[in-house]
Short mmCIF file of N, CA and C in Angstrom, two decimals:
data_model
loop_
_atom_site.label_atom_id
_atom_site.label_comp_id
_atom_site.label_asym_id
_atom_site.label_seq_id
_atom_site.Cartn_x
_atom_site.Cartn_y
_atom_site.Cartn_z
N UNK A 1 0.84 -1.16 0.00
CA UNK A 1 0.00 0.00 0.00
C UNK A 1 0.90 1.24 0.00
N UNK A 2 0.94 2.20 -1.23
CA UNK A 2 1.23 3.01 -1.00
C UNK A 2 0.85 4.27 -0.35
N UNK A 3 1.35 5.28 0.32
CA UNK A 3 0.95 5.96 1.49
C UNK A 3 2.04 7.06 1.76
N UNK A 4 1.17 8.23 1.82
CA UNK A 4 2.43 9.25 2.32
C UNK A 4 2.93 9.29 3.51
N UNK A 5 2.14 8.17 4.64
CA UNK A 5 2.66 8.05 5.87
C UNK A 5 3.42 7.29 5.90
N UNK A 6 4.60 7.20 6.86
CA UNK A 6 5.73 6.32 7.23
C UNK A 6 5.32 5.21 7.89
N UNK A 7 4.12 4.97 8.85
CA UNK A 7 4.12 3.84 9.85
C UNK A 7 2.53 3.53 8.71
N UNK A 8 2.74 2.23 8.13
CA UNK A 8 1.09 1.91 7.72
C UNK A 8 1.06 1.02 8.61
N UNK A 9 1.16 0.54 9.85
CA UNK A 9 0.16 -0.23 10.48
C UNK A 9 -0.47 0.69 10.83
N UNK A 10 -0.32 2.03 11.01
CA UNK A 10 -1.08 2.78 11.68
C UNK A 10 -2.50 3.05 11.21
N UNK A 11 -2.69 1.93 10.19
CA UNK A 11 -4.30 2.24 9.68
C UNK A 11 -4.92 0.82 9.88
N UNK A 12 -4.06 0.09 10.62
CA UNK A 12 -4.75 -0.98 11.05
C UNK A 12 -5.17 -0.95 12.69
N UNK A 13 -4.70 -0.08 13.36
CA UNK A 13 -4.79 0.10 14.42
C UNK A 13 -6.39 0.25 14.92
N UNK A 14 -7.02 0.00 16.07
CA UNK A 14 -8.13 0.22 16.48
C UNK A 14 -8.82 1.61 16.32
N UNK A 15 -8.12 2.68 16.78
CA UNK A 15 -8.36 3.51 16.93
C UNK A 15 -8.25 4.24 16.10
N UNK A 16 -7.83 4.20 14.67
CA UNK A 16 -8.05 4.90 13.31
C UNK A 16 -9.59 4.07 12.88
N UNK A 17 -9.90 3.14 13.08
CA UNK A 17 -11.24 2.46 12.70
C UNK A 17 -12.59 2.60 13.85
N UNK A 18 -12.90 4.33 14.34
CA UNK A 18 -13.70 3.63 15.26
C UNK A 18 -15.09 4.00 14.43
N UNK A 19 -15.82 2.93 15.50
CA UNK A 19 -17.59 2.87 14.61
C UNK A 19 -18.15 3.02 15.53
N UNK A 20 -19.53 4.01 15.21
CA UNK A 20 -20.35 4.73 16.58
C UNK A 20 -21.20 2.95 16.80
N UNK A 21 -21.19 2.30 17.98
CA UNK A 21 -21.70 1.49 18.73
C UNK A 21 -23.25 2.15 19.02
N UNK A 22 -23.95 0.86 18.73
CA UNK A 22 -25.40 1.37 19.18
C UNK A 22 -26.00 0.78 19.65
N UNK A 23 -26.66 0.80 20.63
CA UNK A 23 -27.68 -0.57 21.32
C UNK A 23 -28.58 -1.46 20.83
N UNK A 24 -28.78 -2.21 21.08
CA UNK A 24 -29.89 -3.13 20.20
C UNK A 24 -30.95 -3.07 20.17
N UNK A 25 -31.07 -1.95 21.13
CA UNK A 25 -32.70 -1.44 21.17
C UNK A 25 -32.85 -0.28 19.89
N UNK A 26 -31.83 -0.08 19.43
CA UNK A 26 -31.91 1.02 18.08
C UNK A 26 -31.85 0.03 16.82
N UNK A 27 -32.91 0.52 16.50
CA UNK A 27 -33.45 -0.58 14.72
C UNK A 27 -32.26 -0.17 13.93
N UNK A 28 -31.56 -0.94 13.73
CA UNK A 28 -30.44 -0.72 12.62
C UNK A 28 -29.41 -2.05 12.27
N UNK A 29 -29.43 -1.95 11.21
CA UNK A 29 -28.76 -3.58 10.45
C UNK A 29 -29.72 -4.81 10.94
N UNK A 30 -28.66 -5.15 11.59
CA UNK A 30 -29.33 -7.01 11.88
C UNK A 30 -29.94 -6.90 13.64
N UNK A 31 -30.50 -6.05 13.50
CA UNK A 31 -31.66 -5.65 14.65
C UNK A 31 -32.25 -7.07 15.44
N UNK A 32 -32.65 -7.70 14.75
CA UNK A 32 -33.94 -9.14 14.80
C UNK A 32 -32.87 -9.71 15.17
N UNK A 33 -31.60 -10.32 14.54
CA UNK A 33 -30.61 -11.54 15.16
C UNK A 33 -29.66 -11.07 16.18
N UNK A 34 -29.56 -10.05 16.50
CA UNK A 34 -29.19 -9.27 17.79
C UNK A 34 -30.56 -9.61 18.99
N UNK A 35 -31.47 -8.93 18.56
CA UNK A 35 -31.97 -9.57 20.12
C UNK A 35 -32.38 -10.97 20.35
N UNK A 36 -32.54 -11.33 18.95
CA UNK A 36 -32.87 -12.87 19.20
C UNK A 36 -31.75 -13.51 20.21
N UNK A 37 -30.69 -12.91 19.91
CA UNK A 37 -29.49 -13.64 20.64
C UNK A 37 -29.13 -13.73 22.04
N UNK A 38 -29.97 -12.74 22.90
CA UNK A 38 -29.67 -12.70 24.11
C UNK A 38 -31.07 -12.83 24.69
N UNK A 39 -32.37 -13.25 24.60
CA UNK A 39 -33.12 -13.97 24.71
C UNK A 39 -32.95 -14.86 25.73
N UNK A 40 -33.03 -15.27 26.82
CA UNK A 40 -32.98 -16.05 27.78
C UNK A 40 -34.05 -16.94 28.05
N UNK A 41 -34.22 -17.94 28.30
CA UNK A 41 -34.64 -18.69 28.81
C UNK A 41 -35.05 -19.02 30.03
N UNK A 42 -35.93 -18.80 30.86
CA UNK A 42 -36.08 -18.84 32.57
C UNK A 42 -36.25 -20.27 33.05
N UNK A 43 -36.86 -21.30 32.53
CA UNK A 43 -37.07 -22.45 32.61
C UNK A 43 -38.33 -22.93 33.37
N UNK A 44 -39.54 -21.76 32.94
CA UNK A 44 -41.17 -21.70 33.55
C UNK A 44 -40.78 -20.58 34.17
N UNK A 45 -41.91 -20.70 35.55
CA UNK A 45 -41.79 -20.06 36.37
C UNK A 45 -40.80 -19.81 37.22
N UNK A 46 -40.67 -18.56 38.15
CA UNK A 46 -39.67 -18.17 39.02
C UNK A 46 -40.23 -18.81 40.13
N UNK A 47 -38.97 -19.51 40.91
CA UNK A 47 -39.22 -19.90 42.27
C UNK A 47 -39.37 -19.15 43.39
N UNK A 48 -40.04 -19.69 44.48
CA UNK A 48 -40.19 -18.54 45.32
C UNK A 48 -39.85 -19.60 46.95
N UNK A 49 -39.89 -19.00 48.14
CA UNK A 49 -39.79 -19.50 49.20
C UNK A 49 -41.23 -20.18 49.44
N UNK A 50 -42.34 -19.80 49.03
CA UNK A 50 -43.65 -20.45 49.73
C UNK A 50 -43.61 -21.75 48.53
N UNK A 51 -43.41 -22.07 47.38
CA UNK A 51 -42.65 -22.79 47.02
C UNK A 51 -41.79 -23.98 47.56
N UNK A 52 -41.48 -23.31 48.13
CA UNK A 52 -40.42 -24.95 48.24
C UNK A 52 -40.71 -25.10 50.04
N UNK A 53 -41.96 -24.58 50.42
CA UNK A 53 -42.15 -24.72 51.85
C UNK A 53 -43.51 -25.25 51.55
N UNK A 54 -44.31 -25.02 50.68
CA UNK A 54 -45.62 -25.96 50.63
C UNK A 54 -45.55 -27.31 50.27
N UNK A 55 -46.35 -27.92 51.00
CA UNK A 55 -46.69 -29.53 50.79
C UNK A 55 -48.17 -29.39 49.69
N UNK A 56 -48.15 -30.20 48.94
CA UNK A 56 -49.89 -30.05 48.75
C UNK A 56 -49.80 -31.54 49.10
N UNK A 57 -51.39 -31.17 49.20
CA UNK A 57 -52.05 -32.10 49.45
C UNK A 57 -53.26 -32.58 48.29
N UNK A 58 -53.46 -33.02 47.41
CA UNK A 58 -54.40 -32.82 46.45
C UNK A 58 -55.82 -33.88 46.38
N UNK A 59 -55.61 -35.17 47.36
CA UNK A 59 -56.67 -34.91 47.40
C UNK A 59 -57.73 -35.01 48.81
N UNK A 60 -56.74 -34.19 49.77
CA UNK A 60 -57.51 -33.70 50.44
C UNK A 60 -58.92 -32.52 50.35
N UNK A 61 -60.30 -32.80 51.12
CA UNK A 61 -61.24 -31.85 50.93
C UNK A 61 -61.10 -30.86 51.83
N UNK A 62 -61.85 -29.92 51.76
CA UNK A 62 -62.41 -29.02 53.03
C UNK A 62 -63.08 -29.17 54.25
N UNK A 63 -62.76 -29.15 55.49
CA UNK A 63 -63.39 -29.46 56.56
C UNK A 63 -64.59 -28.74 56.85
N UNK A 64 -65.42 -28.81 56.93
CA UNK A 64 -66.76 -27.91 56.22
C UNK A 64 -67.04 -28.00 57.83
N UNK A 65 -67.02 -28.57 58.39
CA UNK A 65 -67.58 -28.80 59.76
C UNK A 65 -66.62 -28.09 60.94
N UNK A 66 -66.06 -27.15 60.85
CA UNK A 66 -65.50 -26.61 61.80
C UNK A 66 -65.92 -25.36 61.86
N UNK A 67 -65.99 -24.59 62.87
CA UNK A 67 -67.15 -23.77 63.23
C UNK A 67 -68.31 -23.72 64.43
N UNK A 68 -68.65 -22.97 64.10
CA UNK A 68 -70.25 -22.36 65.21
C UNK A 68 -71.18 -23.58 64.53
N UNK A 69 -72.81 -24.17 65.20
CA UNK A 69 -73.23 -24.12 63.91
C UNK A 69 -74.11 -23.10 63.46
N UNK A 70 -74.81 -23.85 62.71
CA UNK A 70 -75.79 -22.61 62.09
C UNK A 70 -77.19 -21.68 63.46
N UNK A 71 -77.59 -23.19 64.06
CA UNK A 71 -78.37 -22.28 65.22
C UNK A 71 -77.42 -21.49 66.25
N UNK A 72 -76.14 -21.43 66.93
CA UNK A 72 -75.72 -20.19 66.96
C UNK A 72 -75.22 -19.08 66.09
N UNK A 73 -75.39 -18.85 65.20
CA UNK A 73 -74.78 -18.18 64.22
C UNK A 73 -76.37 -17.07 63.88
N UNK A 74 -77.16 -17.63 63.84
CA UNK A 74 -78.22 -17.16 63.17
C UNK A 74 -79.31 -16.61 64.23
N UNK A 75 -79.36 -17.21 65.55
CA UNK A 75 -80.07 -17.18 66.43
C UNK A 75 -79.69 -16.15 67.55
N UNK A 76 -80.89 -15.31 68.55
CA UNK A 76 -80.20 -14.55 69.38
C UNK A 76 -81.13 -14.63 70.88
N UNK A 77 -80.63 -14.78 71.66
CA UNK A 77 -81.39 -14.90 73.08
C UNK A 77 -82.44 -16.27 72.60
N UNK A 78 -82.36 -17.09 71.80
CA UNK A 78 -83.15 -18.10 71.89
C UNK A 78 -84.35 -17.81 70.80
N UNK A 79 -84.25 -16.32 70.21
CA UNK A 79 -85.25 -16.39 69.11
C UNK A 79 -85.05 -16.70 67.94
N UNK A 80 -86.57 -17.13 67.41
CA UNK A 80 -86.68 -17.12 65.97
C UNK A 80 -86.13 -16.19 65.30
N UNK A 81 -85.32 -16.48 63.71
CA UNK A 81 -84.39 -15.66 62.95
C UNK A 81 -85.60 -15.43 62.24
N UNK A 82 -86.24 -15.66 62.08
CA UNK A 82 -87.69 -15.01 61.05
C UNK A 82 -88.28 -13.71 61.87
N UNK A 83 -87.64 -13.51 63.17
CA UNK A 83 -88.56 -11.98 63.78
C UNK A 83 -87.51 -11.19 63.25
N UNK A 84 -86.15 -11.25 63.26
CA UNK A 84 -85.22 -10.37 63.29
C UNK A 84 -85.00 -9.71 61.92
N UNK A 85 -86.04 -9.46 61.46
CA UNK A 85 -85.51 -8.56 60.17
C UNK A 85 -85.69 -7.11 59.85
N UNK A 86 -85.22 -6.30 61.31
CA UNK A 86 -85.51 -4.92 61.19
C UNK A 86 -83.96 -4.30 61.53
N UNK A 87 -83.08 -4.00 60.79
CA UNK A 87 -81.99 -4.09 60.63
C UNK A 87 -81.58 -2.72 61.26
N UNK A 88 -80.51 -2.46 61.94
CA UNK A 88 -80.11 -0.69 62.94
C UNK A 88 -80.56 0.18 61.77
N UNK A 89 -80.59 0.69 60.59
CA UNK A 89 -80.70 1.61 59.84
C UNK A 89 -82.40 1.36 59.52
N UNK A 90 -82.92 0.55 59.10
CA UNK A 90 -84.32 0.38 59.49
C UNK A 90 -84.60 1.22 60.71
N UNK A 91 -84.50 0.77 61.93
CA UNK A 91 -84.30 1.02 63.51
C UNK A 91 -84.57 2.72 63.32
N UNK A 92 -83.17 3.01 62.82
CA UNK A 92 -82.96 4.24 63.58
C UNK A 92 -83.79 5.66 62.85
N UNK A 93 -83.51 5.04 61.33
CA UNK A 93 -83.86 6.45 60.61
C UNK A 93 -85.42 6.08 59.69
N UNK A 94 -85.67 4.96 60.18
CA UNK A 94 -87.40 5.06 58.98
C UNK A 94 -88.75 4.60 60.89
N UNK A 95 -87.66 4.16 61.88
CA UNK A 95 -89.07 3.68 63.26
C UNK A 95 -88.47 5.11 64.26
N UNK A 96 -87.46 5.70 63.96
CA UNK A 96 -86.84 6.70 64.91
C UNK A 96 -86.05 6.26 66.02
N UNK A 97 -85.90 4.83 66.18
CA UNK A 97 -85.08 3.96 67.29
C UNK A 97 -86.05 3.79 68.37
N UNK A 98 -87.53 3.58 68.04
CA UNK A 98 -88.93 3.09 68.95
C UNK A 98 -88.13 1.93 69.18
N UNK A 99 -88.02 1.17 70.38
CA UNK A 99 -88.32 -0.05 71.03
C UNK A 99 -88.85 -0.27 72.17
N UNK A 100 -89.83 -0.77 72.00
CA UNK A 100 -90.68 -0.51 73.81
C UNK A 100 -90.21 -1.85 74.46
N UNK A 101 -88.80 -2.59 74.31
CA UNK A 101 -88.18 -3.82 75.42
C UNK A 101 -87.45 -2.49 76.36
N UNK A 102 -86.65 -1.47 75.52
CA UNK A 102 -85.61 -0.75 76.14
C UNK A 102 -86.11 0.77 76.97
N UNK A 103 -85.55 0.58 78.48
CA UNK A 103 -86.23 1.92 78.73
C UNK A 103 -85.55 3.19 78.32
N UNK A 104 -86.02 3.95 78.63
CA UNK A 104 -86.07 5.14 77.77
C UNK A 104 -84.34 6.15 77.77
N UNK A 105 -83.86 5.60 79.14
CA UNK A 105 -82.25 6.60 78.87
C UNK A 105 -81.59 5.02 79.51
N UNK A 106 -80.23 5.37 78.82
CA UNK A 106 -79.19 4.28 79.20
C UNK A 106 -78.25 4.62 80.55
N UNK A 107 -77.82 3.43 81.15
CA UNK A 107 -76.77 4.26 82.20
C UNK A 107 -75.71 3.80 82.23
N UNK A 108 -74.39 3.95 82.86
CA UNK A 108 -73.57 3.51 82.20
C UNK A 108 -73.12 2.59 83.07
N UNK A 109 -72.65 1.36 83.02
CA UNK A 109 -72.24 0.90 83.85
C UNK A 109 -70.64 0.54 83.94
N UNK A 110 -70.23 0.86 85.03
CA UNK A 110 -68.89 1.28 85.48
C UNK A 110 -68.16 -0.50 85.43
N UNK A 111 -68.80 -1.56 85.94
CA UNK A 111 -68.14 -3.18 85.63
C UNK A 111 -68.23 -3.51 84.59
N UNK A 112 -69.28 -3.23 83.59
CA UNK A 112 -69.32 -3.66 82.39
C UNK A 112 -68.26 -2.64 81.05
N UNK A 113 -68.58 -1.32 81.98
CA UNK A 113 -67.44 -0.67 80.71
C UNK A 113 -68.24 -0.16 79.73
N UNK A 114 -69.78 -0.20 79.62
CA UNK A 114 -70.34 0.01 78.90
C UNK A 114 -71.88 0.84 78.76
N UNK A 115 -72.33 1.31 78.12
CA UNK A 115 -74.45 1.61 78.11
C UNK A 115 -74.90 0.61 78.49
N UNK A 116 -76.07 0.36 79.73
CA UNK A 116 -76.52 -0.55 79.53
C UNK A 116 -78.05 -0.16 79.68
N UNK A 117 -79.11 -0.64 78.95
CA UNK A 117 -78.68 -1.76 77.75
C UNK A 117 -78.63 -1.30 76.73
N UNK A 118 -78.04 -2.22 76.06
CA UNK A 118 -77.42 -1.84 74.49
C UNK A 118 -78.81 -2.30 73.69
N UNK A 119 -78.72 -1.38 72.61
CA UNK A 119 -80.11 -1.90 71.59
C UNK A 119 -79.74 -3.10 70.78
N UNK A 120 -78.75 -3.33 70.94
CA UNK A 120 -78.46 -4.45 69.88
C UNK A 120 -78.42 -6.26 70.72
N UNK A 121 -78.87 -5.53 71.66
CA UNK A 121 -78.59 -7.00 72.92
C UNK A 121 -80.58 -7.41 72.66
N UNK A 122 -81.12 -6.10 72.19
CA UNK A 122 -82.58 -6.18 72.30
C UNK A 122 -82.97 -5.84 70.75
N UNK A 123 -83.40 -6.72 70.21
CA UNK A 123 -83.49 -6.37 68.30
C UNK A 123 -85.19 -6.11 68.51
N UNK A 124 -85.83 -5.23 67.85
CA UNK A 124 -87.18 -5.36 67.42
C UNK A 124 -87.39 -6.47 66.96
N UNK A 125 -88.41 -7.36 67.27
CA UNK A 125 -89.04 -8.62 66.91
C UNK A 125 -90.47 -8.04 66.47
N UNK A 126 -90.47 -7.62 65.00
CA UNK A 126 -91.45 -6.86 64.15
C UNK A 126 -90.97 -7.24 62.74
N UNK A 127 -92.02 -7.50 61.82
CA UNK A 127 -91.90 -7.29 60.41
C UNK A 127 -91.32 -6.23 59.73
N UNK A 128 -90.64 -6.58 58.86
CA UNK A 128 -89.57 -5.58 58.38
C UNK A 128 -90.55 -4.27 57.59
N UNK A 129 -89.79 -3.20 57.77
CA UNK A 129 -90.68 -2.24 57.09
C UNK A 129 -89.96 -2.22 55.39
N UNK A 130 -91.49 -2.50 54.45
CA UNK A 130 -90.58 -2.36 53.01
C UNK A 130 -91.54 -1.43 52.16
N UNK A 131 -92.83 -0.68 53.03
CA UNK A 131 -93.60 -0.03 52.52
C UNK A 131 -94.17 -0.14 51.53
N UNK A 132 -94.42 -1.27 51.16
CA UNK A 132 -95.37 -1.69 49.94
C UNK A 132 -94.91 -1.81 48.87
N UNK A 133 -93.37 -2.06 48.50
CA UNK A 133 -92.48 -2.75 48.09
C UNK A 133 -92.70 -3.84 47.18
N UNK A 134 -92.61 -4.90 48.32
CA UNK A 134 -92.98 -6.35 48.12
C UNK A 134 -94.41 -6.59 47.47
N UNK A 135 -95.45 -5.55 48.00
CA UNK A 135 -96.76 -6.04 47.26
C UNK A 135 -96.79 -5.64 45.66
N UNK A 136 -95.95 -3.96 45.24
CA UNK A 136 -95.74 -3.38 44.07
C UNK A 136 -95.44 -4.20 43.44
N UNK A 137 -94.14 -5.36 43.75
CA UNK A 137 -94.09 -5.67 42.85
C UNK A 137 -94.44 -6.97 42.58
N UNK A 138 -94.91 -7.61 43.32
CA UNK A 138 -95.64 -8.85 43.07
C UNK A 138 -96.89 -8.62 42.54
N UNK A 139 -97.54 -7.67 42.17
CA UNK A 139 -98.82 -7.10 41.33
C UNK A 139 -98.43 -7.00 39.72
N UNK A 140 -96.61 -6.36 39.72
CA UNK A 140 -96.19 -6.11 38.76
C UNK A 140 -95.57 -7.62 37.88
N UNK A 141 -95.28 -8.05 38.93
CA UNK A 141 -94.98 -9.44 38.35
C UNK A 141 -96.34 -10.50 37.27
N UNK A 142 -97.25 -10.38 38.48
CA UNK A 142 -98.63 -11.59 38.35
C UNK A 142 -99.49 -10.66 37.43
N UNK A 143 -98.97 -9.47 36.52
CA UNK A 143 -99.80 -9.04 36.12
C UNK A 143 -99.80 -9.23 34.57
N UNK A 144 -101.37 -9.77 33.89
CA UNK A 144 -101.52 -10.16 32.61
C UNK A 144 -101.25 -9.36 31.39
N UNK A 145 -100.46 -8.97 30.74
CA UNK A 145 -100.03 -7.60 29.65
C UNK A 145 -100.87 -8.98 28.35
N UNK A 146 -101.30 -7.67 27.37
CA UNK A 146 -101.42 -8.49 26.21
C UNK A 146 -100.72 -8.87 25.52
N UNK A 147 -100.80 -10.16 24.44
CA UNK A 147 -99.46 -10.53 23.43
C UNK A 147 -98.92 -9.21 23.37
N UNK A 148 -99.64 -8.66 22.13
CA UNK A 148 -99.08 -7.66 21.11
C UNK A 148 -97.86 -6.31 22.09
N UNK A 149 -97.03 -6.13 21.80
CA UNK A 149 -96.21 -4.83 22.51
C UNK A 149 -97.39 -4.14 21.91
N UNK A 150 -97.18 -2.59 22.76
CA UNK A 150 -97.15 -1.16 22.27
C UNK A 150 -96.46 -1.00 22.00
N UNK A 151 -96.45 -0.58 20.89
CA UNK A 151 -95.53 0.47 19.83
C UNK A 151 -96.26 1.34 19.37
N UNK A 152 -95.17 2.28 18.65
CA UNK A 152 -95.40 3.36 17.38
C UNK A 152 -95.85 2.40 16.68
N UNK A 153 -95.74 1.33 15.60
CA UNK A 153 -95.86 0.79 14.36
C UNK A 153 -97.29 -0.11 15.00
N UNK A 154 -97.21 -0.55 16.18
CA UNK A 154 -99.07 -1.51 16.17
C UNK A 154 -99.50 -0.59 16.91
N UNK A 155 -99.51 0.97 17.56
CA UNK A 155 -100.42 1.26 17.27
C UNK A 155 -100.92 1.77 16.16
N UNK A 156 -100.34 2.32 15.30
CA UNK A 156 -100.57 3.65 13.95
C UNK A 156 -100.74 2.44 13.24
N UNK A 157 -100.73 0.81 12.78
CA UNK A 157 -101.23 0.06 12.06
C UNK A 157 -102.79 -0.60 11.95
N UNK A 158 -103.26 0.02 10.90
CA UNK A 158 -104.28 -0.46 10.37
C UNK A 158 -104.19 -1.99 10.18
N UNK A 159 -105.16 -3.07 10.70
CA UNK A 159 -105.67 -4.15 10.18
C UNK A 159 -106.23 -4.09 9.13
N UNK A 160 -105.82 -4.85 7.84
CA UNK A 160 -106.71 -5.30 6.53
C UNK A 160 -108.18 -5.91 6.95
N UNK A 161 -108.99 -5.69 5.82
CA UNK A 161 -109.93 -5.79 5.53
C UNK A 161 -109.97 -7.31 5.77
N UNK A 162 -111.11 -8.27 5.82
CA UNK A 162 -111.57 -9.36 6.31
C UNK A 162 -111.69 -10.26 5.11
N UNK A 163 -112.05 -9.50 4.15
CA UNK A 163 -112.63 -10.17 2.94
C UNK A 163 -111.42 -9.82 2.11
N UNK A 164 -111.21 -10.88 0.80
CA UNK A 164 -109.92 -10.45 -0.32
C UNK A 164 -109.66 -9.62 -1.02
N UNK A 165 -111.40 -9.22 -1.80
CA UNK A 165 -111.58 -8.47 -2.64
C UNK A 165 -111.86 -7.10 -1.68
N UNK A 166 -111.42 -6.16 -2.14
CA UNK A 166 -111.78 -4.59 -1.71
C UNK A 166 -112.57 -4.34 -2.41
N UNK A 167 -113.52 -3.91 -1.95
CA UNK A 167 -115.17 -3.27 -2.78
C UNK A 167 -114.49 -1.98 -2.90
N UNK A 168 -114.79 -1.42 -4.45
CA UNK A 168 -114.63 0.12 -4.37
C UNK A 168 -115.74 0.80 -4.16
N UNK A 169 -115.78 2.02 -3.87
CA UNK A 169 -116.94 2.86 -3.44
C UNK A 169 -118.04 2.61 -5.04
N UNK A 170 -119.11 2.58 -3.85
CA UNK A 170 -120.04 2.45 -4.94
C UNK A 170 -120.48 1.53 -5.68
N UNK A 171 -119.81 -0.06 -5.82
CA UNK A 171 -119.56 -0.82 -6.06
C UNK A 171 -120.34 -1.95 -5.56
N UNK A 172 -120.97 -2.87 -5.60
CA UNK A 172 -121.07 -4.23 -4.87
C UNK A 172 -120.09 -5.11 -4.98
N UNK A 173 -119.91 -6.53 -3.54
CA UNK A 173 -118.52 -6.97 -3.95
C UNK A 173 -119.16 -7.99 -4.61
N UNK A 174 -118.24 -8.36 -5.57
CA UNK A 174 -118.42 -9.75 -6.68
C UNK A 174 -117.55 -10.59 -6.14
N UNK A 175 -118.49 -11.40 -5.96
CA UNK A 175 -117.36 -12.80 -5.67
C UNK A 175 -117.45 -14.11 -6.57
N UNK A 176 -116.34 -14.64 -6.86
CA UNK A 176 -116.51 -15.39 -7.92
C UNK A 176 -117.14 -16.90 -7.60
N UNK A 177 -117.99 -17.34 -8.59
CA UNK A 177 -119.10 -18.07 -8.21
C UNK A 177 -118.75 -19.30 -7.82
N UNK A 178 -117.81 -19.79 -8.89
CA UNK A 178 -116.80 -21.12 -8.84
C UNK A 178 -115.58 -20.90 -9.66
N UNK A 179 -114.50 -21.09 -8.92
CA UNK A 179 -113.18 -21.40 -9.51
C UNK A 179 -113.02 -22.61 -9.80
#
């Protein structure tokens, strides 16, 4: 190679050849076989500590039977759950907090720590108030509508005539004697 410089390795050197480097996140040349290439593999899921500390059990069921049962759960001082359906917000803001079990001011009691008595130790044993609710719409339910909807189009629709032929005014209808 001829050259007006004295040292030609000096154009083999690194640093006479540099090329702006670009990340592989910048679309340029062989973009696609660049990231394909560092693509990793995880091998599924990531492990975790609850992982490798659980046992299963698979075919164990649910112990359904552990618990209150249902008559304490549902029941209060020994009553029927069918009186209790007048709920504190019922109570307070549609009866005004009427209960004639509870007398009229609370006091406090200093061993218990607390009002006594509490309204909730004493539930109204009364039918729930739903103000005519339940009857509205069981009227609305059991109630007979005809086939046809209302509409715009059946009401503003005329039914045809009964007979095939349309008599024109003035006219008698002719009907044909035998086909």
């Amino acid at each position: 190679m001829f050259t007006p410089y004295r040292d030609v390795q000096a154009w083999y050197v690194p640093s006479w050849r540099i090329e702006p480097k670009y990340s592989t996140k910048v679309l340029i040349g062989n973009w696609l076989e660049e990231r394909k290439k560092f693509i990793k593999d995880h091998g599924g899921s990531g492990k975790s500590v609850y992982r490798e500390d659980f046992v299963s059990f698979p075919i164990e069921t649910p112990d359904r039977t552990v618990g209150l049962p249902r008559k304490y759960v549902l029941t209060h001082h020994e009553e029927a759950s069918h009186q209790n359906l007048v709920s504190q917000y019922d109570d307070q803001y549609n009866r005004h907090g009427y209960n004639p079990c509870l007398p009229p001011l609370r006091k406090w009691n200093g061993h218990k720590m607390a009002w006594v008595p509490e309204k909730t130790d004493y539930p109204l044993v009364e039918p729930p108030t739903n103000y005519g609710l339940f009857e509205h719409l069981v009227k609305k339910w059991t109630q007979k509508e005809p086939g046809v909807m209302n509409s715009v189009y059946t009401l503003s629709y005329n039914e045809p005539p009964a007979s095939p032929i349309i008599p024109h005014p003035g006219q008698e209808e002719i009907w044909p004697s035998s086909l």
